[in-house]
PDB file of C-alpha atoms in Angstrom:
ATOM      1  CA  MET A   1      -0.188   0.034   0.006  1.00 66.00           C
ATOM      2  CA  SER A   2       1.018   3.428  -0.747  1.00 83.00           C
ATOM      3  CA  LEU A   3       0.203   6.433   1.007  1.00 95.00           C
ATOM      4  CA  PRO A   4       1.496   9.703   1.587  1.00 96.00           C
ATOM      5  CA  GLY A   5       3.590  10.805   4.006  1.00 96.00           C
ATOM      6  CA  GLY A   6       2.115  11.731   7.395  1.00 97.00           C
ATOM      7  CA  VAL A   7      -0.845   8.978   6.626  1.00 98.00           C
ATOM      8  CA  GLU A   8       0.202   5.927   8.641  1.00 97.00           C
ATOM      9  CA  ARG A   9      -1.396   2.492   9.906  1.00 95.00           C
ATOM     10  CA  ARG A  10      -2.203   2.370  13.401  1.00 95.00           C
ATOM     11  CA  GLN A  11      -3.833   0.097  15.662  1.00 93.00           C
ATOM     12  CA  PHE A  12      -6.561   1.421  17.631  1.00 93.00           C
ATOM     13  CA  ASP A  13      -8.716  -0.161  20.484  1.00 83.00           C
ATOM     14  CA  GLY A  14     -10.126  -3.385  19.923  1.00 77.00           C
ATOM     15  CA  GLY A  15      -6.618  -4.775  18.192  1.00 77.00           C
ATOM     16  CA  ASP A  16      -7.692  -3.343  14.379  1.00 84.00           C
ATOM     17  CA  GLU A  17      -5.261  -1.363  12.338  1.00 92.00           C
ATOM     18  CA  ALA A  18      -6.553   1.672  10.434  1.00 95.00           C
ATOM     19  CA  LEU A  19      -5.030   4.598   8.521  1.00 97.00           C
ATOM     20  CA  SER A  20      -4.534   7.621  10.770  1.00 98.00           C
ATOM     21  CA  THR A  21      -2.800  11.112  10.511  1.00 98.00           C
ATOM     22  CA  ARG A  22      -1.994  12.924  13.107  1.00 97.00           C
ATOM     23  CA  GLY A  23      -4.173  16.139  14.227  1.00 96.00           C
ATOM     24  CA  GLU A  24      -6.766  17.544  16.433  1.00 96.00           C
ATOM     25  CA  PRO A  25      -9.895  15.653  16.625  1.00 96.00           C
ATOM     26  CA  ALA A  26     -12.613  16.856  14.364  1.00 95.00           C
ATOM     27  CA  TYR A  27     -15.630  14.443  14.163  1.00 94.00           C
ATOM     28  CA  GLY A  28     -15.671  12.382  17.491  1.00 94.00           C
ATOM     29  CA  GLU A  29     -12.905   9.852  15.480  1.00 96.00           C
ATOM     30  CA  PRO A  30     -10.959   7.646  18.228  1.00 95.00           C
ATOM     31  CA  VAL A  31      -7.582   9.176  18.637  1.00 96.00           C
ATOM     32  CA  VAL A  32      -3.908   7.132  19.937  1.00 94.00           C
ATOM     33  CA  ASP A  33      -0.935   9.267  20.895  1.00 94.00           C
ATOM     34  CA  GLY A  34      -2.356  12.125  18.919  1.00 95.00           C
ATOM     35  CA  TRP A  35      -2.993   9.607  15.819  1.00 97.00           C
ATOM     36  CA  ARG A  36      -6.412  10.038  14.364  1.00 97.00           C
ATOM     37  CA  ARG A  37      -8.507   6.907  12.656  1.00 97.00           C
ATOM     38  CA  TRP A  38      -9.387   7.590   9.479  1.00 97.00           C
ATOM     39  CA  ASP A  39     -12.204   5.249   8.640  1.00 95.00           C
ATOM     40  CA  ALA A  40     -12.330   4.341   5.271  1.00 96.00           C
ATOM     41  CA  ARG A  41     -16.238   3.784   5.647  1.00 96.00           C
ATOM     42  CA  ARG A  42     -16.974   7.210   5.925  1.00 96.00           C
ATOM     43  CA  SER A  43     -14.094   8.636   3.449  1.00 98.00           C
ATOM     44  CA  LYS A  44     -13.885   8.010  -0.170  1.00 98.00           C
ATOM     45  CA  LEU A  45     -10.456   9.267  -0.285  1.00 98.00           C
ATOM     46  CA  GLY A  46      -9.327   6.948   2.870  1.00 98.00           C
ATOM     47  CA  ALA A  47     -11.064   4.252   1.125  1.00 98.00           C
ATOM     48  CA  THR A  48      -8.799   4.558  -1.760  1.00 98.00           C
ATOM     49  CA  LEU A  49      -6.019   4.488   0.136  1.00 98.00           C
ATOM     50  CA  GLU A  50      -6.902   1.182   1.613  1.00 96.00           C
ATOM     51  CA  LEU A  51      -7.299  -0.215  -1.966  1.00 96.00           C
ATOM     52  CA  GLY A  52      -4.000   0.203  -2.612  1.00 95.00           C
ATOM     53  CA  LEU A  53      -4.287   2.771  -5.318  1.00 96.00           C
ATOM     54  CA  HIS A  54      -0.962   5.102  -5.764  1.00 96.00           C
ATOM     55  CA  THR A  55      -2.479   8.288  -5.583  1.00 97.00           C
ATOM     56  CA  GLY A  56       0.728  10.717  -5.753  1.00 96.00           C
ATOM     57  CA  LEU A  57      -0.368  12.692  -2.744  1.00 98.00           C
ATOM     58  CA  SER A  58       2.592  13.432  -0.928  1.00 97.00           C
ATOM     59  CA  ALA A  59       3.279  14.976   2.959  1.00 98.00           C
ATOM     60  CA  GLY A  60       2.921  18.960   1.967  1.00 98.00           C
ATOM     61  CA  ASP A  61       1.246  18.858  -1.340  1.00 98.00           C
ATOM     62  CA  ALA A  62      -1.157  21.930  -2.287  1.00 98.00           C
ATOM     63  CA  VAL A  63      -4.115  20.573  -2.525  1.00 98.00           C
ATOM     64  CA  LEU A  64      -8.043  21.461  -3.391  1.00 98.00           C
ATOM     65  CA  TYR A  65     -10.609  19.227  -2.254  1.00 98.00           C
ATOM     66  CA  LEU A  66     -13.766  19.892  -3.669  1.00 98.00           C
ATOM     67  CA  GLY A  67     -16.875  18.504  -2.110  1.00 98.00           C
ATOM     68  CA  ALA A  68     -15.751  19.117   1.338  1.00 98.00           C
ATOM     69  CA  ALA A  69     -18.817  18.529   3.286  1.00 97.00           C
ATOM     70  CA  ASN A  70     -18.734  19.257   7.152  1.00 96.00           C
ATOM     71  CA  GLY A  71     -14.968  18.555   6.770  1.00 97.00           C
ATOM     72  CA  THR A  72     -14.860  14.621   7.454  1.00 97.00           C
ATOM     73  CA  THR A  73     -11.879  13.795   5.025  1.00 98.00           C
ATOM     74  CA  VAL A  74     -10.196  17.040   4.659  1.00 98.00           C
ATOM     75  CA  SER A  75      -9.735  16.971   7.991  1.00 98.00           C
ATOM     76  CA  HIS A  76      -7.345  14.695   7.416  1.00 98.00           C
ATOM     77  CA  VAL A  77      -5.721  15.713   4.260  1.00 98.00           C
ATOM     78  CA  ALA A  78      -5.064  19.042   5.772  1.00 98.00           C
ATOM     79  CA  ASP A  79      -3.035  16.760   8.480  1.00 98.00           C
ATOM     80  CA  PHE A  80      -0.140  15.584   6.131  1.00 98.00           C
ATOM     81  CA  ALA A  81      -1.112  18.309   2.671  1.00 98.00           C
ATOM     82  CA  GLY A  82      -0.063  22.044   2.662  1.00 98.00           C
ATOM     83  CA  PRO A  83      -2.207  24.622   1.700  1.00 98.00           C
ATOM     84  CA  THR A  84      -5.639  23.190   1.780  1.00 98.00           C
ATOM     85  CA  TYR A  85      -8.776  25.182   0.074  1.00 98.00           C
ATOM     86  CA  ALA A  86     -12.102  23.081   1.138  1.00 98.00           C
ATOM     87  CA  VAL A  87     -14.735  23.945  -1.640  1.00 98.00           C
ATOM     88  CA  GLU A  88     -18.407  23.121  -0.228  1.00 98.00           C
ATOM     89  CA  PHE A  89     -21.674  24.612  -1.638  1.00 96.00           C
ATOM     90  CA  ALA A  90     -24.019  23.816   1.096  1.00 96.00           C
ATOM     91  CA  PRO A  91     -23.934  26.250   4.140  1.00 96.00           C
ATOM     92  CA  ARG A  92     -25.005  23.803   6.829  1.00 96.00           C
ATOM     93  CA  PRO A  93     -22.052  21.606   6.509  1.00 96.00           C
ATOM     94  CA  VAL A  94     -19.792  24.432   5.943  1.00 97.00           C
ATOM     95  CA  ARG A  95     -20.551  26.151   9.353  1.00 96.00           C
ATOM     96  CA  ASP A  96     -18.808  22.188  10.676  1.00 96.00           C
ATOM     97  CA  LEU A  97     -16.075  22.995   8.113  1.00 97.00           C
ATOM     98  CA  VAL A  98     -14.781  26.372   9.445  1.00 98.00           C
ATOM     99  CA  GLU A  99     -14.923  24.894  13.058  1.00 96.00           C
ATOM    100  CA  VAL A 100     -12.394  22.202  11.471  1.00 97.00           C
ATOM    101  CA  ALA A 101     -10.322  25.175   9.782  1.00 97.00           C
ATOM    102  CA  GLU A 102      -9.635  26.698  13.454  1.00 97.00           C
ATOM    103  CA  ALA A 103      -7.436  24.246  14.401  1.00 95.00           C
ATOM    104  CA  ARG A 104      -5.527  23.959  11.256  1.00 97.00           C
ATOM    105  CA  ASP A 105      -4.123  27.004   9.618  1.00 97.00           C
ATOM    106  CA  ASN A 106      -3.318  25.033   6.510  1.00 98.00           C
ATOM    107  CA  LEU A 107      -6.898  24.553   5.806  1.00 98.00           C
ATOM    108  CA  VAL A 108      -9.240  27.238   3.703  1.00 98.00           C
ATOM    109  CA  PRO A 109     -12.817  26.689   3.752  1.00 98.00           C
ATOM    110  CA  LEU A 110     -14.957  28.224   0.821  1.00 98.00           C
ATOM    111  CA  LEU A 111     -18.665  28.198   0.655  1.00 98.00           C
ATOM    112  CA  LYS A 112     -18.426  28.104  -3.086  1.00 98.00           C
ATOM    113  CA  ASP A 113     -20.166  25.819  -6.033  1.00 98.00           C
ATOM    114  CA  ALA A 114     -16.920  23.671  -7.511  1.00 98.00           C
ATOM    115  CA  ARG A 115     -19.449  23.761 -11.002  1.00 97.00           C
ATOM    116  CA  GLN A 116     -17.939  27.640 -10.736  1.00 98.00           C
ATOM    117  CA  PRO A 117     -14.457  27.568 -10.293  1.00 98.00           C
ATOM    118  CA  GLU A 118     -14.547  31.264 -11.628  1.00 98.00           C
ATOM    119  CA  THR A 119     -15.822  32.185  -8.075  1.00 98.00           C
ATOM    120  CA  TYR A 120     -12.699  30.992  -6.527  1.00 98.00           C
ATOM    121  CA  ALA A 121     -10.217  31.274  -8.905  1.00 98.00           C
ATOM    122  CA  HIS A 122      -8.741  34.380  -6.918  1.00 97.00           C
ATOM    123  CA  VAL A 123      -8.388  32.594  -3.506  1.00 97.00           C
ATOM    124  CA  VAL A 124      -7.155  29.387  -4.654  1.00 98.00           C
ATOM    125  CA  GLU A 125      -3.237  29.259  -6.243  1.00 93.00           C
ATOM    126  CA  SER A 126      -2.553  28.090  -9.505  1.00 95.00           C
ATOM    127  CA  GLY A 127       0.052  24.561  -9.918  1.00 98.00           C
ATOM    128  CA  LEU A 128      -1.423  22.712  -7.404  1.00 98.00           C
ATOM    129  CA  ASP A 129       0.032  19.210  -6.837  1.00 98.00           C
ATOM    130  CA  ALA A 130      -3.500  17.628  -6.322  1.00 98.00           C
ATOM    131  CA  ILE A 131      -7.193  17.968  -6.512  1.00 98.00           C
ATOM    132  CA  VAL A 132      -9.143  15.547  -4.193  1.00 98.00           C
ATOM    133  CA  GLN A 133     -12.999  15.564  -5.645  1.00 98.00           C
ATOM    134  CA  ASP A 134     -16.084  13.866  -3.704  1.00 98.00           C
ATOM    135  CA  VAL A 135     -19.203  15.871  -5.034  1.00 97.00           C
ATOM    136  CA  ALA A 136     -22.365  14.339  -5.438  1.00 91.00           C
ATOM    137  CA  THR A 137     -23.898  15.992  -8.556  1.00 93.00           C
ATOM    138  CA  ARG A 138     -24.932  15.221 -12.005  1.00 95.00           C
ATOM    139  CA  GLY A 139     -21.634  16.264 -13.960  1.00 97.00           C
ATOM    140  CA  GLN A 140     -18.865  14.724 -12.038  1.00 98.00           C
ATOM    141  CA  ALA A 141     -16.346  14.683 -15.265  1.00 98.00           C
ATOM    142  CA  ASP A 142     -17.533  18.267 -16.184  1.00 98.00           C
ATOM    143  CA  VAL A 143     -16.350  19.181 -12.507  1.00 98.00           C
ATOM    144  CA  ALA A 144     -12.971  17.748 -12.618  1.00 98.00           C
ATOM    145  CA  LEU A 145     -12.482  19.396 -15.958  1.00 98.00           C
ATOM    146  CA  ALA A 146     -13.622  22.663 -15.182  1.00 98.00           C
ATOM    147  CA  ASN A 147     -11.146  22.389 -11.882  1.00 98.00           C
ATOM    148  CA  ARG A 148      -8.238  20.919 -14.196  1.00 98.00           C
ATOM    149  CA  LYS A 149      -6.863  24.676 -14.698  1.00 98.00           C
ATOM    150  CA  PHE A 150      -5.189  24.650 -10.910  1.00 98.00           C
ATOM    151  CA  LEU A 151      -3.267  21.931 -11.485  1.00 98.00           C
ATOM    152  CA  ALA A 152       0.349  21.673 -11.990  1.00 98.00           C
ATOM    153  CA  ASP A 153       1.151  19.846 -15.319  1.00 97.00           C
ATOM    154  CA  ASP A 154       2.650  16.580 -13.256  1.00 97.00           C
ATOM    155  CA  GLY A 155      -0.274  17.067 -10.838  1.00 98.00           C
ATOM    156  CA  ARG A 156      -3.174  14.725  -9.905  1.00 98.00           C
ATOM    157  CA  LEU A 157      -6.816  14.426  -9.793  1.00 98.00           C
ATOM    158  CA  VAL A 158      -8.233  11.978  -7.112  1.00 98.00           C
ATOM    159  CA  ALA A 159     -11.667  11.603  -7.805  1.00 98.00           C
ATOM    160  CA  ALA A 160     -14.667   9.209  -6.261  1.00 98.00           C
ATOM    161  CA  ILE A 161     -16.959   9.132  -9.054  1.00 98.00           C
ATOM    162  CA  LYS A 162     -20.570   8.513  -7.727  1.00 98.00           C
ATOM    163  CA  ALA A 163     -22.680   6.487 -10.080  1.00 97.00           C
ATOM    164  CA  ARG A 164     -26.390   7.070  -8.430  1.00 96.00           C
ATOM    165  CA  SER A 165     -25.296  10.777  -8.086  1.00 97.00           C
ATOM    166  CA  GLU A 166     -25.189  10.694 -12.567  1.00 96.00           C
ATOM    167  CA  ASP A 167     -27.886   8.400 -13.092  1.00 94.00           C
ATOM    168  CA  VAL A 168     -29.895   6.365 -10.670  1.00 93.00           C
ATOM    169  CA  THR A 169     -31.615   4.057 -14.146  1.00 94.00           C
ATOM    170  CA  GLU A 170     -28.301   3.103 -15.720  1.00 94.00           C
ATOM    171  CA  ALA A 171     -26.456   0.407 -14.442  1.00 96.00           C
ATOM    172  CA  PRO A 172     -23.189   1.818 -12.482  1.00 97.00           C
ATOM    173  CA  GLU A 173     -20.440   0.020 -14.932  1.00 97.00           C
ATOM    174  CA  ASP A 174     -22.271   2.128 -17.974  1.00 97.00           C
ATOM    175  CA  VAL A 175     -21.993   5.458 -15.817  1.00 97.00           C
ATOM    176  CA  PHE A 176     -18.170   4.969 -15.054  1.00 98.00           C
ATOM    177  CA  GLU A 177     -17.328   4.465 -18.786  1.00 98.00           C
ATOM    178  CA  ARG A 178     -19.413   7.149 -19.576  1.00 97.00           C
ATOM    179  CA  VAL A 179     -17.533   9.283 -17.143  1.00 98.00           C
ATOM    180  CA  LEU A 180     -13.671   8.192 -17.704  1.00 98.00           C
ATOM    181  CA  ASP A 181     -14.911   9.191 -21.637  1.00 98.00           C
ATOM    182  CA  GLN A 182     -15.393  12.429 -20.615  1.00 98.00           C
ATOM    183  CA  LEU A 183     -12.197  12.814 -18.135  1.00 98.00           C
ATOM    184  CA  ARG A 184     -10.211  11.514 -20.781  1.00 98.00           C
ATOM    185  CA  GLU A 185     -11.197  14.820 -22.403  1.00 98.00           C
ATOM    186  CA  GLY A 186      -8.892  16.735 -20.531  1.00 98.00           C
ATOM    187  CA  TYR A 187      -6.870  13.551 -18.112  1.00 98.00           C
ATOM    188  CA  GLU A 188      -5.133  10.554 -18.417  1.00 98.00           C
ATOM    189  CA  VAL A 189      -6.906   7.989 -16.290  1.00 98.00           C
ATOM    190  CA  LEU A 190      -4.011   6.063 -14.711  1.00 98.00           C
ATOM    191  CA  ALA A 191      -5.615   4.089 -12.335  1.00 98.00           C
ATOM    192  CA  THR A 192      -9.309   3.109 -11.251  1.00 98.00           C
ATOM    193  CA  GLU A 193     -10.878   0.653  -8.777  1.00 98.00           C
ATOM    194  CA  ARG A 194     -14.397   0.284  -7.444  1.00 98.00           C
ATOM    195  CA  MET A 195     -14.697   1.063  -3.973  1.00 98.00           C
ATOM    196  CA  GLU A 196     -16.605  -1.920  -2.859  1.00 97.00           C
ATOM    197  CA  PRO A 197     -16.830  -3.287   0.014  1.00 96.00           C
ATOM    198  CA  PHE A 198     -16.448   0.430   1.897  1.00 98.00           C
ATOM    199  CA  HIS A 199     -18.463   2.501  -0.832  1.00 98.00           C
ATOM    200  CA  GLU A 200     -21.382   0.699  -3.455  1.00 97.00           C
ATOM    201  CA  ASP A 201     -21.332   1.955  -6.699  1.00 97.00           C
ATOM    202  CA  HIS A 202     -18.485   4.172  -6.641  1.00 98.00           C
ATOM    203  CA  LEU A 203     -15.318   4.515  -8.691  1.00 98.00           C
ATOM    204  CA  ALA A 204     -11.618   5.148  -7.343  1.00 98.00           C
ATOM    205  CA  VAL A 205     -10.101   7.501 -10.323  1.00 98.00           C
ATOM    206  CA  VAL A 206      -6.287   8.716  -9.951  1.00 98.00           C
ATOM    207  CA  ALA A 207      -5.668  10.807 -13.282  1.00 98.00           C
ATOM    208  CA  THR A 208      -2.992  13.789 -14.351  1.00 98.00           C
ATOM    209  CA  PRO A 209      -3.764  16.459 -16.619  1.00 98.00           C
ATOM    210  CA  LYS A 210      -3.212  15.696 -20.121  1.00 95.00           C
TER     211      LYS A 210
END
């Protein structure tokens, strides 16, 4: 398993091992010696790492996180990354996200729509090392393509594609193929993996901009 610097497997109560990052607790997760449990069943990126995909993420990376919700996963990202821009469009979870950011100077919460990157382009730096995407909306490939301009030439897109957000009637396999075809308009897809048993009808994708 290829883990970013700052992400380790640690033993928690009950003797089970789990991914963890070192930082302030954010959502009631178990903590042992300062290491916070990162539950893959609550985090698409955590599941991606558990599945063994080489994400290319590294300690100190500048990251744009799309679909930050209330900060569960992005809090772990900010524990090991550098500047971390967290985009979420729903006001209620952003209130939680702001609280998570109070303990992390490198985490910048943005109440914005990931489908409209022009609204936060004045805040988010260009030449980022990574985009982490977890947006539950139709047009997930469009979101990734619209935000591609923020990535460095050798940057990475690490995305979780949710089939049911695209079309609840279409077979997930067909949805994934269609979304990947769209992504290839601006990205080279490096790796994909279905996210079961952690998340049903999701596909983990790692790509780099063309």
